[in-house]
Amino acid sequence: MNIRKNFEALFLAIAALGLVASFATANARPIEIAESAAPAIDMASIQTVIVSAPRLAAR
């Protein structure tokens, strides 16, 4: 058996076997979403910067 000639098929077979093994041994874990500890943002206290300037003339 020439390993160089069949290396791609060998790699795909090993990758498929690894994928099947990972799914077979995986445990189903429930997803828990924790509440955010970040404080609420008051939109009235946010500072806003408005920049106004004339456009530059393109030459």
PDB file of C-alpha atoms in Angstrom:
ATOM      1  CA  MET A   1       0.000   0.000   0.000  1.00  0.00           C
ATOM      2  CA  ASN A   2       1.462   3.313  -1.061  1.00  0.00           C
ATOM      3  CA  ILE A   3       0.721   5.709   1.811  1.00  0.00           C
ATOM      4  CA  ARG A   4       1.419   8.830  -0.265  1.00  0.00           C
ATOM      5  CA  LYS A   5      -1.098   7.797  -2.887  1.00  0.00           C
ATOM      6  CA  ASN A   6      -3.871   7.117  -0.372  1.00  0.00           C
ATOM      7  CA  PHE A   7      -3.048   9.810   2.180  1.00  0.00           C
ATOM      8  CA  GLU A   8      -6.095  11.957   1.352  1.00  0.00           C
ATOM      9  CA  ALA A   9      -8.508   9.041   1.767  1.00  0.00           C
ATOM     10  CA  LEU A  10      -6.774   8.016   4.992  1.00  0.00           C
ATOM     11  CA  PHE A  11      -7.019  11.559   6.361  1.00  0.00           C
ATOM     12  CA  LEU A  12     -10.724  11.829   5.499  1.00  0.00           C
ATOM     13  CA  ALA A  13     -11.447   8.456   7.105  1.00  0.00           C
ATOM     14  CA  ILE A  14      -9.640   9.448  10.319  1.00  0.00           C
ATOM     15  CA  ALA A  15     -11.383  12.844  10.386  1.00  0.00           C
ATOM     16  CA  ALA A  16     -14.802  11.196   9.923  1.00  0.00           C
ATOM     17  CA  LEU A  17     -14.031   8.661  12.653  1.00  0.00           C
ATOM     18  CA  GLY A  18     -12.999  11.445  15.017  1.00  0.00           C
ATOM     19  CA  LEU A  19     -16.179  13.389  14.266  1.00  0.00           C
ATOM     20  CA  VAL A  20     -18.371  10.364  14.924  1.00  0.00           C
ATOM     21  CA  ALA A  21     -16.488   9.603  18.143  1.00  0.00           C
ATOM     22  CA  SER A  22     -16.877  13.174  19.409  1.00  0.00           C
ATOM     23  CA  PHE A  23     -20.637  13.108  18.802  1.00  0.00           C
ATOM     24  CA  ALA A  24     -20.966   9.667  20.380  1.00  0.00           C
ATOM     25  CA  THR A  25     -19.163  10.648  23.581  1.00  0.00           C
ATOM     26  CA  ALA A  26     -20.628  14.162  23.974  1.00  0.00           C
ATOM     27  CA  ASN A  27     -22.923  14.917  26.891  1.00  0.00           C
ATOM     28  CA  ALA A  28     -25.968  17.123  26.423  1.00  0.00           C
ATOM     29  CA  ARG A  29     -25.466  20.185  28.595  1.00  0.00           C
ATOM     30  CA  PRO A  30     -28.322  22.606  29.244  1.00  0.00           C
ATOM     31  CA  ILE A  31     -27.592  26.207  28.400  1.00  0.00           C
ATOM     32  CA  GLU A  32     -27.879  28.621  31.304  1.00  0.00           C
ATOM     33  CA  ILE A  33     -27.976  32.342  30.643  1.00  0.00           C
ATOM     34  CA  ALA A  34     -26.849  34.439  33.583  1.00  0.00           C
ATOM     35  CA  GLU A  35     -28.375  37.825  34.250  1.00  0.00           C
ATOM     36  CA  SER A  36     -26.231  40.784  33.338  1.00  0.00           C
ATOM     37  CA  ALA A  37     -24.579  42.523  36.269  1.00  0.00           C
ATOM     38  CA  ALA A  38     -24.030  45.705  34.239  1.00  0.00           C
ATOM     39  CA  PRO A  39     -25.892  48.774  35.482  1.00  0.00           C
ATOM     40  CA  ALA A  40     -28.701  50.180  33.357  1.00  0.00           C
ATOM     41  CA  ILE A  41     -27.764  53.123  31.155  1.00  0.00           C
ATOM     42  CA  ASP A  42     -29.746  56.314  31.542  1.00  0.00           C
ATOM     43  CA  MET A  43     -30.017  57.763  28.038  1.00  0.00           C
ATOM     44  CA  ALA A  44     -30.530  61.310  29.395  1.00  0.00           C
ATOM     45  CA  SER A  45     -27.084  61.372  31.028  1.00  0.00           C
ATOM     46  CA  ILE A  46     -25.090  60.337  27.942  1.00  0.00           C
ATOM     47  CA  GLN A  47     -23.025  63.192  26.531  1.00  0.00           C
ATOM     48  CA  THR A  48     -23.318  63.733  22.780  1.00  0.00           C
ATOM     49  CA  VAL A  49     -20.758  65.522  20.643  1.00  0.00           C
ATOM     50  CA  ILE A  50     -21.986  67.126  17.413  1.00  0.00           C
ATOM     51  CA  VAL A  51     -19.303  68.138  14.918  1.00  0.00           C
ATOM     52  CA  SER A  52     -20.270  70.445  12.084  1.00  0.00           C
ATOM     53  CA  ALA A  53     -17.914  71.854   9.487  1.00  0.00           C
ATOM     54  CA  PRO A  54     -18.098  72.914   5.847  1.00  0.00           C
ATOM     55  CA  ARG A  55     -17.218  70.283   3.269  1.00  0.00           C
ATOM     56  CA  LEU A  56     -13.827  70.431   1.632  1.00  0.00           C
ATOM     57  CA  ALA A  57     -13.880  71.374  -2.020  1.00  0.00           C
ATOM     58  CA  ALA A  58     -12.629  68.591  -4.294  1.00  0.00           C
ATOM     59  CA  ARG A  59     -10.256  69.852  -6.981  1.00  0.00           C
TER      60      ARG A  59
END
